[in-house]
Amino acid sequence: MAGLNPGRAARRPALWRPLVLVCAGLYFLVPLAASVIFTVDVPGEGVTFDAYTQILGTEGFVSSLLLSLELAAATIAVVLLLMVPAMVALRLGAPRLRPVVEVVCSLPLVVPPIAFVAGLGTVLKWGPEHLSRTPLFQTFVAIQNPDFPVVLVLAYVVMALPFVYRALDAGLRAMDVRTLVEAARSCGANWPQALVRAVLPNLRGALLNSAFLTLALVLGEFTVAQLLGFRPFAVWIVNVSGSQAQLSVAVSVLSLLVTWAMLLALASFGGRARTASASRG
Amino acid sequence: MTVLETTATDTTDTAATVEFRGLRREFGTTVALDGLDLTVRPGELLALLGPSGCGKTTALRMLAGFEHPDAGEVLVDGEDVTRVPAHRRDAGMVFQSYSLFPHLSALDNVAFGLRMRKVRTAERRSRAGELLDLVGLADKGDRYPHQLSGGQQQRVALARALALRPRVLLLDEPLSALDAKVRLTLREEIRRLQQELGITTLFVTHDQEEALSMADRVAVMHAGRLEQCAAPVELYGRPATAFVAEFVGTMSRIPGRLDGTTVEVLGRRLPVDGTAPAGDEVDVLLRPEAVGVRPDDAGDARVVASAFLGAATRLTVRLADGTEVKADLPTHEAATLGAGTAVTVSLPERPVLVAPRTTR
């Protein structure tokens, strides 16, 4: 809002612009400001930042946040390792399969998480019953380890597919993958080298986008984790809000700021890497 | 220029022979290559010329290792490379366009292959610098592809293709995305470099002017087969097939009557060049520069159109029987021959090419 110039508003053609900006700003900032005021203005005590200082000390904060970040890292790694080679292969080998893959990758948007987790829960219950005498039983136990629930990673990979597909598709569209790979191959690069040296560096923007969208998804995901009985960050916030309302809102505000900070960090990291490679040449 | 000298001595000794033997390739129902046999001599620039879809690019890509034949083999220096993967083929390739790595500077693009070969950084950079110097872009090493013009990008691509001292240089329509002026200068430059380095080069193009002006020999392809492979002069003067005759340069067809080894055309009897086809109804093939046109009020031919080409003007003349003939005249002579002028058409006393009749 600081950038709003009153002189501009006076000019008639641009009148609608500040208006839209003010409306949008109010829409986003009023709830945020209300949250902040709620956390710092304690009735009878005046302004205090106790809610924020308490956060670190509250039981479960660090562990749940760490769990969420670990899950996010694992999900990003798995989904990119799965999707990048698949999308490149799709472009090079079977362009006619693209609509099929697009529909499959978009399915998680159509299937509501609640239905998804219901199915997942059924399998998790059914599996151990029928497989109790086989080594697979241990697998079912292992993927539900509350310290690091692999099953959540698997679920999040599926849920991140639509976003990652779209981000990577946009990135691949912007370049001629086939020619770049062939150019690299005629320069003596084998397949993995061509992929890593010629294609991936030109996909950096798309990779960062995918990573960030996945990170945001995992940090904010509640339904699946809650219904499967795990306790990552979003679940912890909701649990805590029952007993300590101010604290939970403070955490929400903080997590919003943290997400913004990460977005800025990723964006500036991408920008710096680009200028760094520019000066290196 | 040290790189030029070393590379030149390296390659003239070892310039490779390339052989295609019975190459066949089908994509679904379309036959891209239908038994292609072709030999590229050491150190020559051979142009693969043909209309789009004739299989010329497929043949080039088979030599590069990007396509695999259904049948037949590719030999380099007598050695079968059909099953060798692309990155071990030892062939430098220049693509149509946009093939430079966008994230690397011109210098790093040229050095890419050396990096794959694990050449040390200092040596790599100095060699890449020399190659950029060779293509006249020594001062543009730190530019990124998007900061270079189309012609400069193709020069960098050429330097990159030469960086690994390949045995064969492959050019896949490298000039087709450039504008006319740049195309001409780059054409000469590619030819000069190729001759200095003495590297066996295969050049794919659909532009006959490009092929005729640059190549030692031109291989004309049609429907997956080789029609004729000959030096440009021979290809133009003595086309082996009717397809070559009409694809290379401009050719008019006039109906004539074959009589033994002579053909009757435009009221004259001329000897047949080459072997005469069976049947006596034939078409005589004429180059526009071989056709004479002079104004004649009693003539039964009419000028229907004229196109100014600079020194010459190309007239389209309709004969009494409705056949149209193209003729090139010096512009000062053609000035008096506007559309509708009555003319007579004459032929020089020289053997003519004939083909089985296709007109009407």
PDB file of N, CA, C and O in Angstrom, chain A residues 82-91 93-108 158 161-166 168-169 172:
ATOM      1  N   LEU A  82      10.521 -38.316  -9.832  1.00  0.00           N
ATOM      2  CA  LEU A  82       9.530 -39.059 -10.607  1.00  0.00           C
ATOM      3  C   LEU A  82       9.141 -38.294 -11.867  1.00  0.00           C
ATOM      4  O   LEU A  82       9.093 -38.851 -12.969  1.00  0.00           O
ATOM      5  N   MET A  83       8.883 -36.995 -11.715  1.00  0.00           N
ATOM      6  CA  MET A  83       8.251 -36.251 -12.798  1.00  0.00           C
ATOM      7  C   MET A  83       9.224 -35.725 -13.855  1.00  0.00           C
ATOM      8  O   MET A  83       8.876 -35.671 -15.024  1.00  0.00           O
ATOM      9  N   VAL A  84      10.423 -35.292 -13.438  1.00  0.00           N
ATOM     10  CA  VAL A  84      11.323 -34.693 -14.435  1.00  0.00           C
ATOM     11  C   VAL A  84      11.711 -35.699 -15.522  1.00  0.00           C
ATOM     12  O   VAL A  84      11.496 -35.434 -16.711  1.00  0.00           O
ATOM     13  N   PRO A  85      12.230 -36.883 -15.154  1.00  0.00           N
ATOM     14  CA  PRO A  85      12.545 -37.841 -16.225  1.00  0.00           C
ATOM     15  C   PRO A  85      11.300 -38.247 -17.009  1.00  0.00           C
ATOM     16  O   PRO A  85      11.343 -38.396 -18.236  1.00  0.00           O
ATOM     17  N   ALA A  86      10.161 -38.387 -16.291  1.00  0.00           N
ATOM     18  CA  ALA A  86       8.936 -38.804 -16.975  1.00  0.00           C
ATOM     19  C   ALA A  86       8.506 -37.765 -18.002  1.00  0.00           C
ATOM     20  O   ALA A  86       8.160 -38.098 -19.139  1.00  0.00           O
ATOM     21  N   MET A  87       8.557 -36.486 -17.611  1.00  0.00           N
ATOM     22  CA  MET A  87       8.095 -35.438 -18.529  1.00  0.00           C
ATOM     23  C   MET A  87       9.035 -35.297 -19.722  1.00  0.00           C
ATOM     24  O   MET A  87       8.594 -35.053 -20.840  1.00  0.00           O
ATOM     25  N   VAL A  88      10.347 -35.408 -19.461  1.00  0.00           N
ATOM     26  CA  VAL A  88      11.300 -35.301 -20.575  1.00  0.00           C
ATOM     27  C   VAL A  88      11.107 -36.472 -21.535  1.00  0.00           C
ATOM     28  O   VAL A  88      11.049 -36.297 -22.757  1.00  0.00           O
ATOM     29  N   ALA A  89      10.956 -37.673 -20.957  1.00  0.00           N
ATOM     30  CA  ALA A  89      10.746 -38.853 -21.797  1.00  0.00           C
ATOM     31  C   ALA A  89       9.464 -38.713 -22.601  1.00  0.00           C
ATOM     32  O   ALA A  89       9.403 -39.082 -23.778  1.00  0.00           O
ATOM     33  N   LEU A  90       8.452 -38.143 -21.966  1.00  0.00           N
ATOM     34  CA  LEU A  90       7.169 -37.934 -22.634  1.00  0.00           C
ATOM     35  C   LEU A  90       7.345 -37.015 -23.839  1.00  0.00           C
ATOM     36  O   LEU A  90       6.811 -37.261 -24.916  1.00  0.00           O
ATOM     37  N   ARG A  91       8.101 -35.929 -23.641  1.00  0.00           N
ATOM     38  CA  ARG A  91       8.333 -34.980 -24.737  1.00  0.00           C
ATOM     39  C   ARG A  91       9.091 -35.646 -25.881  1.00  0.00           C
ATOM     40  O   ARG A  91       8.790 -35.428 -27.044  1.00  0.00           O
ATOM     41  N   GLY A  93       9.807 -39.092 -26.374  1.00  0.00           N
ATOM     42  CA  GLY A  93       9.463 -40.401 -26.891  1.00  0.00           C
ATOM     43  C   GLY A  93       8.022 -40.593 -27.285  1.00  0.00           C
ATOM     44  O   GLY A  93       7.738 -41.266 -28.272  1.00  0.00           O
ATOM     45  N   ALA A  94       7.113 -40.006 -26.532  1.00  0.00           N
ATOM     46  CA  ALA A  94       5.707 -40.314 -26.774  1.00  0.00           C
ATOM     47  C   ALA A  94       4.836 -39.069 -26.619  1.00  0.00           C
ATOM     48  O   ALA A  94       4.007 -38.989 -25.724  1.00  0.00           O
ATOM     49  N   PRO A  95       5.032 -38.081 -27.493  1.00  0.00           N
ATOM     50  CA  PRO A  95       4.270 -36.841 -27.332  1.00  0.00           C
ATOM     51  C   PRO A  95       2.756 -37.072 -27.400  1.00  0.00           C
ATOM     52  O   PRO A  95       1.991 -36.277 -26.870  1.00  0.00           O
ATOM     53  N   ARG A  96       2.348 -38.183 -28.014  1.00  0.00           N
ATOM     54  CA  ARG A  96       0.908 -38.407 -28.145  1.00  0.00           C
ATOM     55  C   ARG A  96       0.284 -38.867 -26.833  1.00  0.00           C
ATOM     56  O   ARG A  96      -0.928 -38.830 -26.670  1.00  0.00           O
ATOM     57  N   LEU A  97       1.129 -39.313 -25.882  1.00  0.00           N
ATOM     58  CA  LEU A  97       0.603 -39.739 -24.582  1.00  0.00           C
ATOM     59  C   LEU A  97       0.359 -38.555 -23.654  1.00  0.00           C
ATOM     60  O   LEU A  97      -0.165 -38.724 -22.563  1.00  0.00           O
ATOM     61  N   ARG A  98       0.748 -37.358 -24.079  1.00  0.00           N
ATOM     62  CA  ARG A  98       0.682 -36.207 -23.189  1.00  0.00           C
ATOM     63  C   ARG A  98      -0.699 -35.953 -22.596  1.00  0.00           C
ATOM     64  O   ARG A  98      -0.817 -35.751 -21.375  1.00  0.00           O
ATOM     65  N   PRO A  99      -1.764 -35.960 -23.407  1.00  0.00           N
ATOM     66  CA  PRO A  99      -3.089 -35.728 -22.823  1.00  0.00           C
ATOM     67  C   PRO A  99      -3.416 -36.735 -21.733  1.00  0.00           C
ATOM     68  O   PRO A  99      -3.994 -36.372 -20.709  1.00  0.00           O
ATOM     69  N   VAL A 100      -3.021 -37.987 -21.931  1.00  0.00           N
ATOM     70  CA  VAL A 100      -3.292 -39.029 -20.932  1.00  0.00           C
ATOM     71  C   VAL A 100      -2.606 -38.674 -19.619  1.00  0.00           C
ATOM     72  O   VAL A 100      -3.218 -38.669 -18.547  1.00  0.00           O
ATOM     73  N   VAL A 101      -1.303 -38.358 -19.714  1.00  0.00           N
ATOM     74  CA  VAL A 101      -0.555 -38.032 -18.509  1.00  0.00           C
ATOM     75  C   VAL A 101      -1.129 -36.782 -17.849  1.00  0.00           C
ATOM     76  O   VAL A 101      -1.230 -36.702 -16.627  1.00  0.00           O
ATOM     77  N   GLU A 102      -1.539 -35.827 -18.665  1.00  0.00           N
ATOM     78  CA  GLU A 102      -2.092 -34.599 -18.106  1.00  0.00           C
ATOM     79  C   GLU A 102      -3.349 -34.897 -17.297  1.00  0.00           C
ATOM     80  O   GLU A 102      -3.520 -34.396 -16.178  1.00  0.00           O
ATOM     81  N   VAL A 103      -4.213 -35.746 -17.842  1.00  0.00           N
ATOM     82  CA  VAL A 103      -5.447 -36.085 -17.133  1.00  0.00           C
ATOM     83  C   VAL A 103      -5.119 -36.830 -15.842  1.00  0.00           C
ATOM     84  O   VAL A 103      -5.660 -36.523 -14.777  1.00  0.00           O
ATOM     85  N   VAL A 104      -4.196 -37.796 -15.931  1.00  0.00           N
ATOM     86  CA  VAL A 104      -3.834 -38.571 -14.739  1.00  0.00           C
ATOM     87  C   VAL A 104      -3.275 -37.644 -13.661  1.00  0.00           C
ATOM     88  O   VAL A 104      -3.625 -37.748 -12.485  1.00  0.00           O
ATOM     89  N   CYS A 105      -2.408 -36.708 -14.086  1.00  0.00           N
ATOM     90  CA  CYS A 105      -1.793 -35.809 -13.115  1.00  0.00           C
ATOM     91  C   CYS A 105      -2.795 -34.819 -12.544  1.00  0.00           C
ATOM     92  O   CYS A 105      -2.571 -34.248 -11.484  1.00  0.00           O
ATOM     93  N   SER A 106      -3.890 -34.587 -13.260  1.00  0.00           N
ATOM     94  CA  SER A 106      -4.877 -33.629 -12.754  1.00  0.00           C
ATOM     95  C   SER A 106      -5.912 -34.288 -11.853  1.00  0.00           C
ATOM     96  O   SER A 106      -6.666 -33.592 -11.174  1.00  0.00           O
ATOM     97  N   LEU A 107      -5.946 -35.623 -11.836  1.00  0.00           N
ATOM     98  CA  LEU A 107      -6.954 -36.329 -11.039  1.00  0.00           C
ATOM     99  C   LEU A 107      -6.980 -35.902  -9.570  1.00  0.00           C
ATOM    100  O   LEU A 107      -8.060 -35.731  -9.014  1.00  0.00           O
ATOM    101  N   PRO A 108      -5.806 -35.729  -8.926  1.00  0.00           N
ATOM    102  CA  PRO A 108      -5.842 -35.332  -7.519  1.00  0.00           C
ATOM    103  C   PRO A 108      -6.607 -34.042  -7.267  1.00  0.00           C
ATOM    104  O   PRO A 108      -7.088 -33.814  -6.159  1.00  0.00           O
ATOM    105  N   VAL A 158       1.257 -37.607  -4.549  1.00  0.00           N
ATOM    106  CA  VAL A 158       0.086 -37.666  -5.427  1.00  0.00           C
ATOM    107  C   VAL A 158      -0.605 -36.303  -5.463  1.00  0.00           C
ATOM    108  O   VAL A 158      -0.990 -35.800  -6.519  1.00  0.00           O
ATOM    109  N   LEU A 161       1.118 -33.695  -7.631  1.00  0.00           N
ATOM    110  CA  LEU A 161       1.256 -33.957  -9.073  1.00  0.00           C
ATOM    111  C   LEU A 161       0.683 -32.854  -9.972  1.00  0.00           C
ATOM    112  O   LEU A 161       1.357 -32.421 -10.905  1.00  0.00           O
ATOM    113  N   PRO A 162      -0.555 -32.389  -9.724  1.00  0.00           N
ATOM    114  CA  PRO A 162      -1.102 -31.395 -10.658  1.00  0.00           C
ATOM    115  C   PRO A 162      -0.233 -30.138 -10.748  1.00  0.00           C
ATOM    116  O   PRO A 162      -0.010 -29.615 -11.836  1.00  0.00           O
ATOM    117  N   PHE A 163       0.260 -29.689  -9.579  1.00  0.00           N
ATOM    118  CA  PHE A 163       1.054 -28.445  -9.572  1.00  0.00           C
ATOM    119  C   PHE A 163       2.403 -28.661 -10.237  1.00  0.00           C
ATOM    120  O   PHE A 163       2.857 -27.848 -11.039  1.00  0.00           O
ATOM    121  N   VAL A 164       3.035 -29.778  -9.882  1.00  0.00           N
ATOM    122  CA  VAL A 164       4.357 -30.049 -10.441  1.00  0.00           C
ATOM    123  C   VAL A 164       4.250 -30.271 -11.946  1.00  0.00           C
ATOM    124  O   VAL A 164       5.062 -29.763 -12.720  1.00  0.00           O
ATOM    125  N   TYR A 165       3.206 -30.993 -12.354  1.00  0.00           N
ATOM    126  CA  TYR A 165       3.031 -31.227 -13.797  1.00  0.00           C
ATOM    127  C   TYR A 165       2.934 -29.908 -14.530  1.00  0.00           C
ATOM    128  O   TYR A 165       3.611 -29.684 -15.531  1.00  0.00           O
ATOM    129  N   ARG A 166       2.099 -29.006 -14.012  1.00  0.00           N
ATOM    130  CA  ARG A 166       1.883 -27.742 -14.706  1.00  0.00           C
ATOM    131  C   ARG A 166       3.160 -26.898 -14.747  1.00  0.00           C
ATOM    132  O   ARG A 166       3.510 -26.329 -15.779  1.00  0.00           O
ATOM    133  N   LEU A 168       6.319 -27.900 -14.530  1.00  0.00           N
ATOM    134  CA  LEU A 168       7.335 -28.489 -15.407  1.00  0.00           C
ATOM    135  C   LEU A 168       6.928 -28.379 -16.878  1.00  0.00           C
ATOM    136  O   LEU A 168       7.759 -28.119 -17.747  1.00  0.00           O
ATOM    137  N   ASP A 169       5.642 -28.554 -17.133  1.00  0.00           N
ATOM    138  CA  ASP A 169       5.177 -28.480 -18.519  1.00  0.00           C
ATOM    139  C   ASP A 169       5.457 -27.091 -19.084  1.00  0.00           C
ATOM    140  O   ASP A 169       5.932 -26.957 -20.206  1.00  0.00           O
ATOM    141  N   LEU A 172       9.174 -26.844 -19.816  1.00  0.00           N
ATOM    142  CA  LEU A 172       9.615 -27.624 -20.974  1.00  0.00           C
ATOM    143  C   LEU A 172       9.106 -27.027 -22.277  1.00  0.00           C
ATOM    144  O   LEU A 172       9.746 -27.107 -23.313  1.00  0.00           O
TER     145      LEU A 172
END
